Coordinates of C-alpha atoms in Angstrom, one line a residue:
M1 CA 38.8 123.2 66.3
K2 CA 39.2 121.9 62.8
H3 CA 38.7 118.4 63.5
L4 CA 35.4 118.8 65.7
K5 CA 34.0 121.6 62.2
S6 CA 34.9 118.0 60.5
F7 CA 33.3 115.8 62.6
A8 CA 30.1 117.7 62.4
K9 CA 28.8 117.8 59.1
I10 CA 29.9 114.0 59.6
F11 CA 27.9 113.6 62.7
F12 CA 25.0 115.6 61.2
A13 CA 25.4 113.7 57.9
A14 CA 24.6 111.0 60.0
T15 CA 21.4 111.6 61.4
I16 CA 20.0 111.8 59.0
F17 CA 20.6 108.8 57.2
F18 CA 20.5 106.6 60.6
G19 CA 18.3 109.0 62.8
A20 CA 19.7 110.9 66.2
N21 CA 18.0 108.5 68.4
N22 CA 20.9 106.2 67.6
F23 CA 23.3 108.5 69.1
C24 CA 22.2 110.4 71.9
H25 CA 23.7 107.4 74.3
A26 CA 26.9 108.6 73.1
E27 CA 29.4 110.2 75.5
T28 CA 32.3 111.2 73.7
L29 CA 33.1 112.3 70.6
Q30 CA 35.5 109.3 70.0
E31 CA 32.3 107.1 70.8
L32 CA 30.3 109.3 68.2
Q33 CA 32.7 109.0 65.4
Q34 CA 32.8 104.8 66.6
K35 CA 29.4 104.7 66.2
L36 CA 28.9 106.1 62.9
N37 CA 31.7 103.9 61.8
S38 CA 30.2 101.0 63.3
E39 CA 26.4 102.0 62.0
A40 CA 27.6 103.4 58.7
E41 CA 29.7 100.0 58.0
E42 CA 27.2 97.3 58.5
Y43 CA 24.9 99.7 56.1
F44 CA 27.6 99.8 53.7
A45 CA 27.9 96.0 54.0
R46 CA 24.6 95.1 53.9
K47 CA 24.0 97.2 50.6
Q48 CA 26.3 95.4 49.3
G49 CA 25.7 92.0 49.9
A50 CA 22.5 92.9 47.3
E51 CA 25.0 94.1 45.1
E52 CA 26.1 91.5 44.3
N53 CA 23.9 89.4 43.7
L54 CA 22.8 91.5 40.7
M55 CA 24.9 89.9 38.0
S56 CA 23.0 86.4 39.2
I57 CA 19.4 88.0 39.0
A58 CA 20.0 89.9 35.6
W59 CA 21.1 86.2 34.4
M60 CA 17.4 85.0 36.1
Q61 CA 15.1 87.0 34.2
N62 CA 17.0 88.0 30.8
S63 CA 18.6 85.3 30.3
A64 CA 17.6 83.1 27.0
E65 CA 19.9 80.3 29.1
Y66 CA 18.2 80.0 32.2
R67 CA 15.3 79.7 30.1
A68 CA 17.0 76.8 28.3
L69 CA 18.6 75.8 31.9
C70 CA 14.3 75.2 32.8
Y71 CA 13.1 73.4 30.3
Q72 CA 15.9 71.4 30.2
A73 CA 15.4 70.4 33.6
Y74 CA 11.3 70.0 32.9
N75 CA 12.3 67.8 29.9
A76 CA 14.2 65.5 31.7
G77 CA 12.0 65.8 34.5
K78 CA 9.1 64.2 31.6
K79 CA 11.9 61.6 30.3
S80 CA 12.7 60.4 33.9
V81 CA 9.0 59.8 34.6
D82 CA 8.0 58.2 30.9
S83 CA 10.5 55.6 32.0
A84 CA 9.6 54.7 35.8
L85 CA 6.2 54.4 33.9
Q86 CA 7.9 50.9 32.0
E87 CA 8.4 49.2 35.4
E88 CA 6.6 47.2 38.2
H89 CA 6.0 49.0 40.9
A90 CA 4.4 48.3 44.2
K91 CA 2.9 51.7 45.7
P92 CA 1.4 54.2 44.1
L93 CA 3.5 57.4 41.8
A94 CA 5.1 60.9 42.9
I95 CA 6.8 63.6 41.8
I96 CA 7.9 65.9 45.1
V97 CA 9.3 69.1 44.1
D98 CA 10.9 71.5 45.9
L99 CA 8.2 75.6 45.1
D100 CA 10.9 78.9 44.6
E101 CA 13.1 79.2 42.0
T102 CA 12.0 74.8 41.0
L103 CA 8.8 75.8 39.6
L104 CA 8.0 79.3 41.0
C105 CA 10.1 82.0 40.0
T106 CA 10.9 84.9 43.4
M107 CA 13.4 86.9 41.9
P108 CA 11.1 90.0 41.3
F109 CA 11.8 89.9 45.0
D110 CA 15.2 90.2 45.5
A111 CA 15.4 92.0 42.4
M112 CA 13.9 95.1 44.8
L113 CA 16.8 94.3 47.7
V114 CA 19.0 95.2 44.9
G115 CA 17.1 97.7 43.0
S116 CA 15.5 99.6 46.3
G117 CA 18.8 99.8 48.6
K118 CA 16.9 97.7 50.9
T119 CA 18.2 94.4 52.6
L120 CA 17.1 91.1 53.3
T121 CA 14.6 91.0 56.7
S122 CA 12.0 88.0 57.8
D123 CA 9.1 91.1 57.9
E124 CA 9.7 91.3 54.4
W125 CA 10.4 88.0 52.6
N126 CA 7.6 87.3 55.3
G127 CA 5.5 89.4 53.6
W128 CA 6.2 88.5 49.7
L129 CA 5.5 85.2 50.0
K130 CA 2.0 85.7 52.2
S131 CA 1.2 87.7 49.2
G132 CA 1.2 84.6 47.1
K133 CA 2.8 86.9 43.7
S134 CA 5.3 84.5 42.6
E135 CA 4.9 83.4 39.1
A136 CA 5.8 80.1 37.7
M137 CA 8.9 79.5 35.9
P138 CA 9.3 78.5 32.2
G139 CA 8.2 75.6 31.4
A140 CA 7.0 74.6 34.7
V141 CA 3.1 74.8 34.5
D142 CA 3.2 72.4 31.4
F143 CA 5.3 69.6 33.5
T144 CA 3.4 69.6 36.3
K145 CA 0.6 68.8 33.9
Y146 CA 2.5 66.3 32.1
V147 CA 3.5 64.7 35.9
A148 CA -0.7 64.3 36.2
S149 CA -2.4 63.1 33.4
K150 CA 0.0 60.8 32.9
N151 CA -1.5 59.6 37.5
V152 CA 1.7 60.5 38.9
E153 CA 0.9 62.2 42.4
I154 CA 2.6 65.7 43.5
F155 CA 3.7 67.0 46.1
Y156 CA 4.9 70.3 46.5
V157 CA 7.8 70.2 49.7
T158 CA 8.9 73.4 50.5
N159 CA 10.7 75.3 52.8
I160 CA 7.8 78.5 52.6
K161 CA 5.9 78.2 56.4
F162 CA 2.7 80.1 54.7
L163 CA 0.3 77.3 53.8
D164 CA -2.6 78.8 53.1
S165 CA -1.3 81.3 50.7
T166 CA 0.7 78.8 49.2
I167 CA -2.0 76.9 48.0
K168 CA -3.2 80.1 46.6
N169 CA -0.5 80.9 44.5
L170 CA 0.1 77.2 43.3
Y171 CA -4.3 77.4 41.9
H172 CA -3.6 81.3 40.4
A173 CA -0.4 79.9 39.0
G174 CA -1.9 76.6 37.4
F175 CA -0.2 74.0 39.3
P176 CA -2.2 70.8 39.8
F177 CA -2.7 69.5 43.2
A178 CA -2.4 73.5 44.6
E179 CA -4.1 71.4 47.8
R180 CA -3.4 70.2 51.5
G181 CA -1.6 67.4 51.5
H182 CA 0.3 68.1 49.0
I183 CA 2.1 71.0 50.1
L184 CA 4.7 70.0 52.4
C185 CA 5.6 73.1 54.4
K186 CA 8.5 74.2 56.7
T187 CA 8.3 72.6 60.2
D188 CA 10.5 72.8 63.4
T189 CA 12.8 72.8 61.2
G190 CA 14.5 73.1 57.2
N191 CA 15.9 69.9 56.8
K192 CA 13.1 68.5 54.4
Q193 CA 14.3 64.6 55.3
P194 CA 11.2 64.1 57.3
R195 CA 8.6 65.2 54.9
F196 CA 9.9 63.3 52.1
D197 CA 9.9 59.6 54.5
E198 CA 6.4 60.7 55.5
V199 CA 5.5 61.0 51.1
A200 CA 7.8 57.5 51.0
K201 CA 5.2 55.5 53.1
N202 CA 2.6 55.3 50.9
F203 CA 4.4 56.8 47.5
D204 CA 7.5 55.1 45.5
V205 CA 8.8 58.5 44.7
I206 CA 9.6 58.7 40.9
L207 CA 11.4 62.1 40.7
Y208 CA 12.8 65.0 42.4
M209 CA 13.4 67.9 41.7
G210 CA 15.4 71.1 43.5
D211 CA 17.3 74.1 43.6
N212 CA 19.6 72.9 46.4
A213 CA 21.0 70.2 47.9
G214 CA 18.9 70.0 50.6
D215 CA 15.9 69.2 47.9
F216 CA 16.5 65.8 47.2
P217 CA 17.0 62.6 49.5
L218 CA 21.3 63.2 50.5
E219 CA 21.7 64.1 53.9
T220 CA 23.5 67.3 53.3
Y221 CA 21.6 69.4 55.5
E222 CA 23.7 71.2 57.4
K223 CA 26.8 69.7 56.2
N224 CA 30.0 71.7 55.3
S225 CA 30.7 72.4 51.4
A226 CA 33.4 69.7 51.3
E227 CA 30.8 67.1 52.9
R228 CA 27.8 68.5 50.6
N229 CA 30.2 68.4 46.9
S230 CA 31.6 64.5 47.9
I231 CA 27.7 64.2 48.9
I232 CA 27.1 65.3 45.4
D233 CA 29.8 63.1 43.7
S234 CA 28.8 59.8 45.5
N235 CA 24.9 60.2 43.8
K236 CA 26.8 61.5 40.2
N237 CA 24.7 58.9 37.7
N238 CA 21.4 59.8 39.8
F239 CA 20.8 63.2 38.1
G240 CA 19.2 64.0 34.8
A241 CA 16.9 61.2 35.9
K242 CA 15.5 60.1 39.7
F243 CA 17.6 64.5 40.7
I244 CA 17.1 67.0 38.4
A245 CA 18.6 70.1 39.8
L246 CA 17.6 73.7 38.6
P247 CA 19.8 76.5 39.0
N248 CA 19.8 79.2 41.7
P249 CA 22.9 81.2 42.3
V250 CA 21.3 84.0 44.1
Y251 CA 20.7 82.4 48.0
G252 CA 20.9 78.6 48.9
A253 CA 22.6 76.1 51.9
W254 CA 25.8 76.8 49.2
E255 CA 26.4 79.8 51.1
N256 CA 25.4 78.9 54.9
A257 CA 28.0 75.9 54.0
L258 CA 31.3 78.7 53.8
D259 CA 31.7 79.1 57.2
E260 CA 30.6 77.3 59.4
N261 CA 29.8 79.7 62.3
Y262 CA 28.1 80.6 58.4
K263 CA 24.5 82.1 60.5
K264 CA 26.3 84.1 62.9
L265 CA 28.7 86.1 61.0
S266 CA 28.5 89.6 60.7
V267 CA 27.2 90.6 56.9
E268 CA 31.0 92.3 56.4
E269 CA 32.2 89.3 57.9
K270 CA 29.4 87.3 55.8
I271 CA 31.0 88.6 52.4
S272 CA 34.7 88.0 53.9
A273 CA 34.3 84.5 53.9
R274 CA 32.2 84.2 50.1
Q275 CA 35.3 85.7 49.1
K276 CA 37.3 83.5 50.6
S277 CA 36.2 80.5 48.7
L278 CA 37.1 81.9 45.3
R279 CA 39.7 80.1 44.1
G280 CA 41.7 82.4 41.7
W281 CA 43.4 80.9 38.9
G282 CA 47.2 80.3 39.5
I283 CA 47.0 81.5 42.6
T284 CA 47.7 78.5 45.0
Q285 CA 49.3 77.7 48.8
N286 CA 52.8 76.6 47.3
K287 CA 53.7 78.8 44.7
I288 CA 53.2 81.2 47.6
S289 CA 55.3 79.9 50.0
A290 CA 57.5 79.3 46.8
L291 CA 58.3 82.3 45.7
L292 CA 58.1 83.9 49.6
K293 CA 60.9 81.9 50.6
N294 CA 63.2 82.9 47.7
S295 CA 62.6 86.3 47.8
K296 CA 64.8 88.8 49.7
T297 CA 62.0 89.9 52.2
A298 CA 62.2 86.5 53.3
Q299 CA 65.5 86.9 54.5
N300 CA 64.9 90.0 56.8
T301 CA 61.1 88.5 58.7
N302 CA 59.4 85.4 59.9
Q303 CA 56.1 87.6 58.8
I304 CA 55.0 88.4 55.1
I305 CA 51.6 90.6 55.1
L306 CA 51.2 89.9 50.9
V307 CA 49.2 92.2 48.9
A308 CA 48.3 90.9 45.2
D309 CA 45.4 91.6 43.5
H310 CA 42.5 92.4 45.9
N311 CA 43.6 90.0 48.1
L312 CA 45.9 90.4 51.5
S313 CA 47.3 87.4 52.8
L314 CA 49.5 87.1 56.4
W315 CA 52.2 84.3 55.8
N316 CA 54.5 82.5 58.7
K317 CA 58.1 81.8 58.7
N318 CA 57.9 77.7 60.3
S319 CA 61.0 76.2 61.8
E320 CA 62.2 74.7 58.7
G321 CA 62.0 78.0 56.2
S322 CA 59.0 77.5 54.9
W323 CA 56.3 79.3 54.6
Q324 CA 52.6 79.1 55.2
K325 CA 49.2 81.3 55.8
N326 CA 47.9 82.3 58.3
F327 CA 45.4 84.8 57.5
E328 CA 43.6 86.2 53.7
T329 CA 40.7 88.7 53.3
F330 CA 40.2 90.7 50.6
C331 CA 41.8 94.3 50.4
G332 CA 40.9 97.8 48.3
Y333 CA 44.2 100.2 47.6
G334 CA 45.2 103.7 46.0
S335 CA 42.1 104.8 43.9
G336 CA 45.0 105.7 41.2
G337 CA 46.5 102.0 41.4
L338 CA 49.3 100.3 42.1
S339 CA 52.7 102.5 41.2
E340 CA 56.7 101.9 41.8
H341 CA 57.4 105.8 41.5
R342 CA 54.5 106.5 43.8
R343 CA 54.6 111.0 44.3
E344 CA 52.0 112.9 46.2
G345 CA 48.7 113.1 45.6
D346 CA 48.4 110.6 42.9
A347 CA 46.6 109.0 45.4
S348 CA 49.0 105.2 44.4
T349 CA 50.2 102.8 46.5
P350 CA 53.5 102.6 46.8
V351 CA 55.1 98.9 45.3
G352 CA 57.6 97.2 46.5
S353 CA 58.7 95.2 50.2
F354 CA 58.6 97.4 53.3
P355 CA 58.9 97.5 56.8
I356 CA 55.8 97.8 59.2
L357 CA 57.0 100.3 61.9
Y358 CA 53.4 99.8 65.0
A359 CA 50.4 99.7 65.3
F360 CA 47.8 102.2 66.1
G361 CA 44.3 103.1 66.4
V362 CA 41.8 105.9 68.0
G363 CA 40.8 102.8 70.3
E364 CA 43.0 100.7 73.5
N365 CA 44.9 98.9 71.9
P366 CA 42.3 95.8 71.4
G367 CA 45.4 93.5 71.1
A368 CA 48.0 94.2 69.0
K369 CA 51.2 92.1 68.9
M370 CA 53.1 94.8 68.1
E371 CA 53.9 98.5 69.8
Y372 CA 50.5 100.0 69.6
K373 CA 50.1 104.3 69.4
Q374 CA 47.1 105.2 70.5
I375 CA 46.0 108.7 68.6
T376 CA 45.1 111.8 70.7
E377 CA 43.6 114.7 70.1
N378 CA 47.3 116.3 69.4
S379 CA 48.1 113.2 66.5
Y380 CA 49.3 114.3 63.6
L381 CA 51.1 112.9 60.6
S382 CA 53.5 115.5 59.3
S383 CA 53.5 115.9 55.8
E384 CA 56.1 119.1 56.7
S385 CA 59.7 119.0 55.8
E386 CA 61.5 119.1 59.3
T387 CA 59.3 116.2 60.3
Y388 CA 57.9 114.7 56.7
N389 CA 55.7 111.3 57.2
T390 CA 56.8 111.3 60.8
W391 CA 54.2 110.6 63.9
V392 CA 53.8 113.6 66.0
E393 CA 52.3 114.8 69.1
S394 CA 51.6 118.8 69.1
E395 CA 49.1 121.0 70.2
T396 CA 49.3 123.2 67.6
P397 CA 47.6 122.1 64.6
L398 CA 50.3 121.2 61.9
Q399 CA 50.2 123.5 58.6
S400 CA 50.5 120.4 56.6
G401 CA 49.4 116.6 57.5
E402 CA 47.2 114.5 58.4
H403 CA 45.4 115.2 61.4
L404 CA 44.7 111.8 62.1
I405 CA 42.1 111.9 64.8
E406 CA 39.8 112.8 62.0
V407 CA 39.6 110.5 59.2
Y408 CA 37.3 107.5 60.6
Q409 CA 39.9 104.9 58.1
Y410 CA 42.2 104.7 61.1
T411 CA 39.9 103.4 63.4
Y412 CA 43.0 101.4 63.3
G413 CA 46.0 100.9 61.5
M414 CA 49.5 100.4 60.7
N415 CA 51.9 102.5 59.2
I416 CA 54.0 101.1 56.6
G417 CA 57.5 102.0 55.9
F418 CA 57.2 103.0 53.2
N419 CA 59.5 106.6 52.2
I420 CA 61.9 106.5 55.3
N421 CA 65.9 106.9 56.3
P422 CA 65.1 109.2 54.7
A423 CA 62.2 110.5 54.0
V424 CA 62.4 112.6 50.4
V425 CA 59.2 115.1 51.4
G426 CA 56.9 114.8 48.1
R427 CA 57.2 111.2 47.6
G428 CA 54.4 110.6 50.1
S429 CA 53.5 110.1 53.5
A430 CA 51.0 108.5 55.3
V431 CA 51.0 105.3 53.6
F432 CA 48.8 103.3 56.1
L433 CA 47.1 99.8 56.0
H434 CA 44.2 100.9 57.7
C435 CA 40.1 100.0 58.4
K436 CA 38.3 100.8 54.8
G437 CA 36.5 103.5 54.1
L438 CA 32.8 104.1 54.1
G439 CA 30.9 102.8 51.5
R440 CA 34.4 102.5 49.0
W441 CA 37.8 100.3 49.2
T442 CA 39.5 102.9 47.7
T443 CA 42.3 105.3 49.3
A444 CA 44.3 107.9 48.9
A445 CA 47.7 106.3 49.3
G446 CA 47.2 102.6 51.1
I447 CA 45.4 99.2 51.7
C448 CA 42.2 99.0 52.7
V449 CA 40.3 96.3 54.6
R450 CA 37.2 95.6 57.0
E451 CA 37.7 96.7 60.5
G452 CA 37.3 93.0 62.0
D453 CA 39.7 92.2 59.4
M454 CA 42.1 95.0 60.5
I455 CA 42.1 94.2 64.4
K456 CA 42.4 90.4 63.6
L457 CA 45.6 91.9 62.0
L458 CA 46.5 93.6 64.5
K459 CA 46.7 89.6 67.0
L460 CA 48.4 88.3 64.8
T461 CA 51.3 90.8 63.4
Q462 CA 53.9 90.9 65.2
D463 CA 57.4 93.6 65.7
G464 CA 59.7 93.0 62.7
A465 CA 56.9 91.9 60.0
H466 CA 57.4 93.4 56.3
I467 CA 54.6 93.9 53.2
I468 CA 54.9 93.8 50.2
I469 CA 52.8 95.0 47.3
V470 CA 52.6 93.5 44.3
P471 CA 50.5 93.6 41.5
T472 CA 51.1 90.3 40.7
I473 CA 52.5 87.3 42.1
D474 CA 54.7 86.3 40.2
D475 CA 56.3 90.1 41.0
I476 CA 56.9 88.6 44.1
S477 CA 60.6 87.8 43.3
K478 CA 61.2 91.1 42.4
Y479 CA 61.2 91.4 46.3

């Protein structure tokens, strides 16, 4: 059959790409397809996760501005030390500094991940740390030598676990105090506060320096984003004086703070959490709620899926008639963009307001609240004139239309009620909200989201829901 030949090509490529052994336990073609989808999605998500750091790494490795910020931080540190030396102290003086992206640069490792398409693993990261190849950041050695020349001791408090290789790295880079007792590596916790306290028993710590809020004695460990920002705000007068922060847009505890379960999320879910954390200009919940309340669509439904500028959100009408957001994620759409005059084959996604007709998928119903159709070997979305843009079950292959079981994006989806009652031949068919393709965010006609987000939508969306697809938020008022 046609779909067997099509899938055979995908399967052959997949066995080369992922290894044939990964598929040996699958019992059916459907299971093979689902396994392929899952592993390919994970691969592309990991690849996307690494590539998201491209601009950040390029900036840190090449920009004059980053070098300027390093020099600025170290110059501020020198002034803080000089100022502290003018005061009386009961104990010897010391400073506490972090290592990675504070004194040592690990960006060559992160650049390797982006350039090679590899993903971060503990083995690779530990191998880098053990190699002791991190280079000093611009001005870092001069700064620490200056501090040492003032008879102020330096304690390197780091979450690197390998003491011997760290000592060797610091020594060869030219840093003072590259010795046991002055390098406090990670213990059984990433929380640095206990190590700060140990140093403070015998020294007056006059300066802390780092690229992470956890590098300062502020109790931010495992706090969420709002709590961390509030703590920083409460200590704003210490920054630039007792606390010196260096920029690091590539990694840090700030990322884990985006979601309370961030460390346990899949790669795709982490990317989604990062996207959801963004606050776009002019896009506010109150504005969208007001626009939806006054829209024509709101008169016909209690649920609206809104798509605007690669953002998909689900809104529910409450008992008072106001609209509240219940779900939000990133989405892709037609490679031909959004269009108010869609035609068959132009690869555009139609603009407008449409009913959601039903849910569907290759697998069993994952908990959809609306009508759910399970795709079979005989399921087609017809492009033939007499049945144009309708779901057809046929044991005989259709001459024109999509054989739904062949399309891996249709693992789960919803049928958007575009070009119905009546269906105009040539205007467009099979406009779906569905799972994204492998490694890409474009579609031939519909809207795509990650498979996990598609399942969430199926569980949240009820019969009678509508979808509004617009270029900008302000266009909601047209529908």
